[in-house]
XYZ file of C-alpha atoms in Angstrom:
443
model
C -1.639 -2.173 17.972
C -4.522 -0.905 20.091
C -6.723 1.536 18.223
C -8.181 4.403 20.194
C -10.562 7.331 19.730
C -9.417 10.419 17.918
C -5.792 9.860 18.719
C -4.020 10.668 15.523
C -0.714 9.777 17.083
C -1.947 6.203 17.341
C -2.504 6.025 13.614
C -0.240 3.498 11.903
C 0.346 3.063 8.220
C -2.090 0.745 7.496
C 3.560 -3.033 -1.332
C 9.837 -6.970 -17.589
C 10.801 -3.829 -19.214
C 8.270 -1.144 -18.583
C 8.970 1.658 -20.950
C 6.992 4.902 -20.654
C 3.465 4.130 -21.757
C 1.966 5.812 -24.761
C -0.137 8.207 -22.676
C 0.305 11.973 -23.133
C 2.725 13.795 -20.875
C -0.163 15.731 -19.296
C -2.757 14.283 -16.993
C -4.937 11.600 -18.556
C -8.727 11.685 -18.090
C -9.459 10.886 -14.458
C -12.197 8.295 -14.923
C -13.724 6.313 -12.086
C -13.274 2.759 -10.966
C -16.079 0.391 -10.092
C -15.376 -1.549 -6.926
C -15.932 -5.267 -7.351
C -16.991 -7.847 -4.787
C -16.480 -11.475 -5.758
C -18.207 -14.366 -4.053
C -18.198 -17.059 -6.736
C -15.426 -19.606 -7.082
C -12.402 -17.977 -8.713
C -11.023 -18.805 -12.111
C -8.118 -21.229 -11.779
C -5.076 -19.331 -10.541
C -6.544 -15.864 -11.049
C -7.163 -14.946 -7.423
C -10.433 -13.890 -5.791
C -12.027 -11.990 -2.927
C -14.605 -13.389 -0.513
C -16.631 -10.563 1.055
C -18.543 -11.615 4.174
C -20.859 -9.346 6.214
C -20.126 -9.041 9.933
C -23.034 -9.594 12.316
C -23.559 -8.688 16.002
C -21.846 -11.052 18.429
C -23.221 -11.917 21.878
C -23.027 -8.918 24.234
C -19.942 -8.705 26.425
C -18.932 -6.535 29.376
C -16.051 -4.102 29.034
C -13.151 -3.877 31.427
C -14.120 -0.420 32.712
C -17.901 -0.662 32.991
C -20.678 -3.184 33.410
C -22.533 -1.723 30.437
C -22.733 -4.191 27.525
C -20.981 -3.392 24.288
C -22.096 -4.866 20.983
C -19.252 -6.423 19.050
C -19.584 -7.420 15.436
C -17.809 -10.289 13.845
C -17.899 -13.745 12.412
C -17.724 -17.011 14.398
C -15.249 -19.663 13.289
C -16.113 -20.952 9.863
C -14.698 -22.774 6.877
C -14.014 -20.672 3.792
C -12.273 -20.990 0.443
C -8.484 -20.649 0.716
C -7.156 -17.108 1.194
C -3.900 -15.516 2.342
C -4.662 -11.868 3.152
C -7.443 -10.418 5.267
C -8.934 -6.980 5.929
C -12.170 -5.303 7.005
C -14.031 -2.645 5.006
C -17.113 -0.504 5.608
C -19.419 1.749 3.600
C -18.251 5.316 4.296
C -14.596 6.171 3.769
C -15.067 9.373 5.803
C -16.033 7.411 8.920
C -13.287 6.247 11.284
C -13.396 2.809 12.867
C -12.758 3.613 16.525
C -12.208 0.188 17.937
C -10.181 -2.983 17.681
C -10.300 -5.543 14.858
C -8.902 -8.981 15.624
C -8.735 -12.082 13.461
C -7.514 -15.616 13.812
C -7.095 -18.048 10.989
C -6.610 -21.753 10.366
C -3.776 -22.944 8.165
C -5.107 -24.719 5.084
C -5.533 -28.448 5.474
C -4.806 -28.446 9.211
C -6.620 -28.078 12.517
C -4.171 -25.414 13.720
C -5.639 -21.999 14.542
C -3.436 -18.948 14.956
C -3.487 -16.638 17.936
C -5.617 -13.494 17.689
C -3.939 -10.862 15.507
C -4.905 -7.197 15.322
C -5.521 -5.331 12.081
C -4.465 -1.711 11.910
C -7.775 0.172 11.935
C -6.455 3.627 11.064
C -5.759 3.391 7.349
C -7.372 6.555 5.944
C -4.013 8.310 5.628
C -3.303 5.936 2.751
C -5.439 6.958 -0.153
C -6.204 9.498 -2.841
C -6.219 13.195 -1.959
C -9.494 14.922 -1.079
C -11.189 16.499 -4.076
C -9.658 14.160 -6.665
C -11.808 12.052 -8.943
C -10.378 8.851 -7.468
C -11.333 9.883 -3.938
C -14.735 11.290 -4.928
C -15.732 8.443 -7.260
C -18.322 7.102 -4.838
C -16.607 3.713 -4.886
C -14.055 4.262 -2.122
C -14.756 2.482 1.161
C -13.344 2.767 4.622
C -10.836 0.011 5.297
C -8.334 -1.375 7.745
C -4.821 -2.139 6.644
C -4.675 -5.666 5.210
C -2.851 -8.422 7.063
C -0.914 -11.271 5.451
C -1.785 -14.542 7.202
C -0.548 -17.147 4.711
C -2.522 -19.964 3.109
C -5.660 -20.383 5.250
C -9.096 -21.973 4.938
C -10.745 -21.018 8.244
C -11.375 -17.636 9.863
C -12.854 -15.951 12.923
C -13.130 -12.188 13.443
C -14.334 -9.797 16.115
C -14.663 -6.017 15.965
C -14.876 -4.336 19.371
C -15.925 -0.670 19.592
C -14.118 1.787 21.829
C -15.879 2.509 25.112
C -15.538 5.934 26.714
C -13.982 5.515 30.140
C -16.101 6.854 32.983
C -12.895 7.539 34.917
C -11.964 10.078 32.235
C -15.355 11.741 32.219
C -16.884 9.503 29.592
C -20.336 8.012 29.712
C -19.200 4.416 29.485
C -21.050 4.062 26.191
C -19.688 2.316 23.120
C -18.679 4.396 20.132
C -20.841 3.374 17.148
C -19.119 1.125 14.644
C -19.277 2.055 10.955
C -22.136 0.729 8.836
C -21.599 -2.063 6.356
C -18.701 -3.867 8.045
C -17.478 -6.722 5.865
C -14.617 -9.166 6.135
C -12.484 -9.352 2.990
C -10.589 -12.598 2.392
C -8.156 -12.281 -0.479
C -6.718 -15.153 -2.470
C -3.805 -13.575 -4.403
C -3.811 -16.346 -7.015
C -0.852 -18.171 -8.454
C 2.490 -16.697 -9.410
C 2.902 -15.908 -13.126
C 4.640 -18.408 -15.361
C 8.285 -17.585 -15.783
C 8.161 -16.542 -19.424
C 11.391 -15.622 -21.249
C 12.014 -11.940 -20.682
C 12.126 -9.575 -23.634
C 15.455 -7.911 -24.279
C 16.235 -4.338 -23.170
C 15.375 -3.062 -26.639
C 11.923 -4.664 -26.817
C 9.332 -2.355 -28.293
C 6.409 -1.209 -26.146
C 3.082 -2.885 -26.796
C 0.922 -0.453 -28.703
C -2.377 -2.290 -28.119
C -4.830 -2.201 -25.230
C -3.765 0.347 -22.589
C -4.340 -2.298 -19.924
C -1.656 -4.527 -21.441
C 1.915 -4.412 -20.107
C 4.305 -2.425 -22.269
C 6.392 -5.532 -22.964
C 6.553 -9.191 -22.007
C 9.561 -8.745 -19.735
C 9.242 -9.781 -16.100
C 12.164 -7.710 -14.854
C 13.542 -4.326 -15.816
C 17.281 -5.089 -15.693
C 19.748 -3.000 -13.731
C 21.915 -0.535 -15.646
C 25.212 1.087 -14.759
C 25.279 4.800 -14.013
C 26.716 5.542 -17.460
C 24.034 3.423 -19.163
C 21.324 5.100 -17.099
C 22.538 8.574 -17.979
C 22.755 7.653 -21.670
C 19.237 6.241 -21.649
C 17.848 9.298 -19.860
C 19.112 11.584 -22.609
C 16.673 9.912 -24.986
C 13.700 10.602 -22.721
C 11.823 13.739 -23.688
C 10.208 14.118 -20.260
C 13.406 13.973 -18.179
C 14.452 17.289 -16.664
C 17.635 18.477 -18.449
C 19.257 19.534 -15.164
C 18.914 16.033 -13.805
C 21.273 14.353 -16.229
C 24.508 14.742 -14.211
C 22.831 13.429 -11.039
C 20.981 10.233 -11.852
C 21.771 7.100 -9.909
C 22.150 3.781 -11.723
C 18.836 2.145 -12.466
C 18.208 -0.795 -10.128
C 16.596 -4.035 -11.211
C 12.795 -3.704 -10.949
C 10.287 -6.551 -11.007
C 7.468 -5.364 -13.241
C 3.732 -5.726 -12.800
C 3.861 -8.656 -15.185
C 6.695 -10.102 -13.139
C 4.693 -10.119 -9.906
C 1.508 -11.175 -11.661
C -0.741 -8.099 -11.544
C -4.175 -8.849 -13.038
C -4.520 -5.854 -15.360
C -8.278 -6.378 -15.739
C -8.831 -5.317 -12.117
C -7.529 -1.777 -12.330
C -8.825 1.285 -14.084
C -7.525 1.586 -17.633
C -6.676 5.309 -17.580
C -3.574 6.781 -15.948
C -3.196 10.060 -14.045
C 0.083 11.961 -14.070
C 1.385 14.956 -12.161
C 4.008 17.459 -13.265
C 7.063 16.107 -11.490
C 8.459 13.826 -8.797
C 9.839 16.200 -6.188
C 9.865 13.868 -3.204
C 9.546 10.236 -2.129
C 7.427 9.145 0.839
C 8.503 5.925 2.547
C 5.845 3.604 4.009
C 5.425 0.200 5.527
C 2.381 -1.825 4.553
C 1.558 -2.971 8.125
C 0.806 -6.428 6.686
C 3.196 -8.211 9.052
C 6.609 -9.793 8.549
C 5.655 -13.459 8.404
C 5.996 -13.758 4.624
C 9.025 -15.305 2.950
C 10.698 -13.452 0.111
C 9.453 -16.090 -2.319
C 5.934 -15.084 -1.211
C 6.480 -11.346 -1.716
C 4.816 -11.288 -5.148
C 1.771 -12.972 -3.615
C 1.676 -10.381 -0.827
C 1.798 -7.623 -3.431
C -0.986 -9.205 -5.491
C -3.051 -9.462 -2.320
C -2.542 -5.780 -1.472
C -3.338 -4.810 -5.068
C -6.581 -6.771 -5.094
C -7.514 -5.387 -1.657
C -6.870 -1.799 -2.736
C -8.949 -2.116 -5.915
C -11.665 -4.706 -5.260
C -12.184 -4.146 -1.547
C -11.278 -0.481 -1.013
C -12.440 0.866 -4.383
C -9.208 2.527 -5.545
C -8.216 2.845 -9.203
C -5.075 0.715 -8.730
C -2.636 -0.241 -6.014
C -1.846 2.904 -4.043
C 1.967 2.741 -4.000
C 4.237 3.614 -6.917
C 6.845 1.053 -5.869
C 7.266 -1.684 -3.295
C 10.335 -3.226 -1.656
C 10.350 -6.633 0.047
C 12.475 -7.538 3.070
C 15.135 -9.095 0.816
C 15.591 -5.797 -1.006
C 13.775 -6.700 -4.244
C 12.080 -3.724 -5.913
C 8.645 -3.947 -7.568
C 6.724 -1.689 -9.910
C 3.535 -0.503 -8.216
C 0.800 1.678 -9.705
C 0.677 1.337 -13.486
C 1.545 4.128 -15.888
C 5.278 3.745 -16.529
C 8.119 3.496 -14.031
C 9.871 6.604 -15.388
C 6.678 8.683 -15.319
C 5.260 10.970 -12.622
C 2.324 8.665 -11.904
C -0.046 9.978 -9.244
C -0.483 7.409 -6.516
C -2.713 7.046 -3.448
C -0.192 6.631 -0.653
C 0.188 9.829 1.395
C -3.117 11.616 1.959
C -2.604 15.266 1.052
C 0.731 14.765 -0.729
C 0.117 12.470 -3.683
C 0.808 15.214 -6.245
C 4.409 15.497 -7.501
C 5.614 12.679 -5.245
C 6.086 8.925 -5.284
C 5.224 6.383 -2.614
C 7.565 3.501 -1.780
C 6.071 0.818 0.465
C 8.240 -1.686 2.294
C 6.303 -4.932 2.660
C 6.032 -5.590 6.377
C 5.592 -3.910 9.747
C 8.521 -1.974 11.211
C 7.146 -0.421 14.363
C 9.407 -2.530 16.577
C 11.133 -4.751 13.997
C 14.363 -3.476 12.472
C 14.346 -3.334 8.662
C 17.054 -5.455 7.029
C 20.017 -3.637 5.513
C 18.836 -4.842 2.089
C 15.657 -2.780 2.515
C 17.524 0.461 3.247
C 19.915 -0.189 0.340
C 17.001 -0.800 -2.037
C 15.268 2.431 -0.980
C 18.523 4.320 -1.607
C 19.006 2.783 -5.056
C 15.419 3.344 -6.135
C 15.295 6.965 -5.002
C 18.718 7.787 -6.470
C 17.441 6.696 -9.868
C 13.828 7.875 -9.896
C 14.367 11.200 -8.126
C 17.382 11.768 -10.341
C 15.177 11.614 -13.441
C 13.434 14.738 -12.140
C 16.460 16.615 -10.802
C 15.715 16.028 -7.111
C 18.539 15.855 -4.556
C 17.846 12.981 -2.085
C 19.780 14.795 0.637
C 17.862 18.042 0.212
C 14.436 19.533 0.893
C 11.571 20.627 -1.303
C 8.316 22.567 -1.056
C 5.000 20.792 -1.589
C 1.419 22.063 -1.443
C -0.828 20.103 0.895
C -4.021 18.640 -0.496
C -5.424 18.482 3.041
C -4.797 16.214 6.002
C -4.459 16.083 9.765
C -1.003 17.679 9.900
C -1.282 20.390 7.259
C -4.396 22.175 6.009
C -5.280 22.201 2.335
C -3.267 24.728 0.347
C -0.464 25.018 2.893
C 3.029 25.266 1.432
C 5.154 22.768 3.307
C 8.929 22.249 3.273
C 9.775 18.563 3.585
C 12.835 16.424 3.026
C 13.062 14.983 -0.474
C 13.074 11.517 1.120
C 10.452 11.687 3.845
C 8.566 9.217 5.961
C 4.787 9.086 5.741
C 4.636 10.609 9.236
C 6.305 13.775 7.953
C 3.213 14.614 5.895
C 0.516 13.092 8.111
C 0.175 12.381 11.840
C 0.780 8.642 11.769
C 3.295 6.094 13.002
C 4.037 5.026 9.415
C 6.570 3.898 8.237
C 7.199 2.478 11.696
C 9.756 3.875 14.134
C 12.498 1.409 13.200
C 12.256 2.076 9.465
C 11.873 5.828 9.960
C 15.132 6.029 11.887
C 16.960 4.541 8.875
C 15.872 7.247 6.419
C 18.934 9.370 7.145
C 21.144 6.523 5.991
C 19.021 6.105 2.858
C 19.295 9.829 2.047
C 23.085 9.803 2.310
C 23.483 6.652 0.219
C 21.002 7.847 -2.384
C 22.825 11.156 -2.877
C 26.157 9.324 -3.188
C 24.717 7.039 -5.856
C 23.670 10.158 -7.788
C 27.292 11.362 -7.644
C 26.628 14.300 -5.333
């Protein structure tokens, strides 16, 4: 999509048994994360990030004026294999008012793709203002990442907006952010399919970075089994017990191959999960469902290594085949604070559908998965998927900091922030998800 100056309505949303981790019920120490930039050859299968500075390109004339505008970019070049691409810059408070386009060459071929645009407005995904994660000094400005598949050649150009003299502008280019770099992410290999631990496997009591068990998938439970299990959880709201949907099958971080050495070791929790915000990742729809774990690993690495976040921003992800994935670490039954809806990360969860749904219709499996996931997780905290709730804004472009806002319990990202996320076609399906989710809870 075309990016344009200060038009918030053009903003588009830029993702094993896991038992509750042994962290205290209150908020854990909010330590900082050190952003990492990798340029050396990666360890076999572990994934890597190539970070390449963008330089001025030859001056070009704009369509509306003869004045030259300085683009930045990277001419065609060979690189190590990668599958996901994004652009970052130094200051997360600076907007990239312009257009970012990339084209890539499929690995081992001479075939170059057409130019593809990256979503430049991505700031609405991230930690809330004033939090330690946001104020760590490590967070960078970033575009949404784009999944391009296995590639070993790249070309990029970043074109600044030019004020139109016909609209009273000077015809000058808007300055591009400092420190523009191209991030090429190799998500690494899929994890070995180890035998999953049984439902009663004990949580790992060692290093807090380690997964809580060796299971790759949290198996689905019936509604009766889910309700029985919830009664044993000390942190589940008592009033929620009659209205918990059956737990869906969830692919754990170990199942999709999260490298636990990348993220910050500490976890941050909020008091409750009062609402779910639905997103799309704006990474494109060209992936196959067998590649979904790779897409998620790419987003995770981009969020942490390239953007400087403590972990992947979303609490859960859903692929276009309806598979559900654990997102930010800390325990799937816990109120883990994410970095998904700027201003509304407290007491909420973020569910990202892998893909772009501005004009593409989400498959029925996606809507069903969102309904199942919300029926279960919201039910643990007594929230009615068909109802509304009151949240306090942490600050954003739709609501000022401290404002008390009434939102639907299942909301789209655009309900809390002026953005096109989760895409018009996915957003129009949220009513169906709310109805199904409430029915699954037995309401």
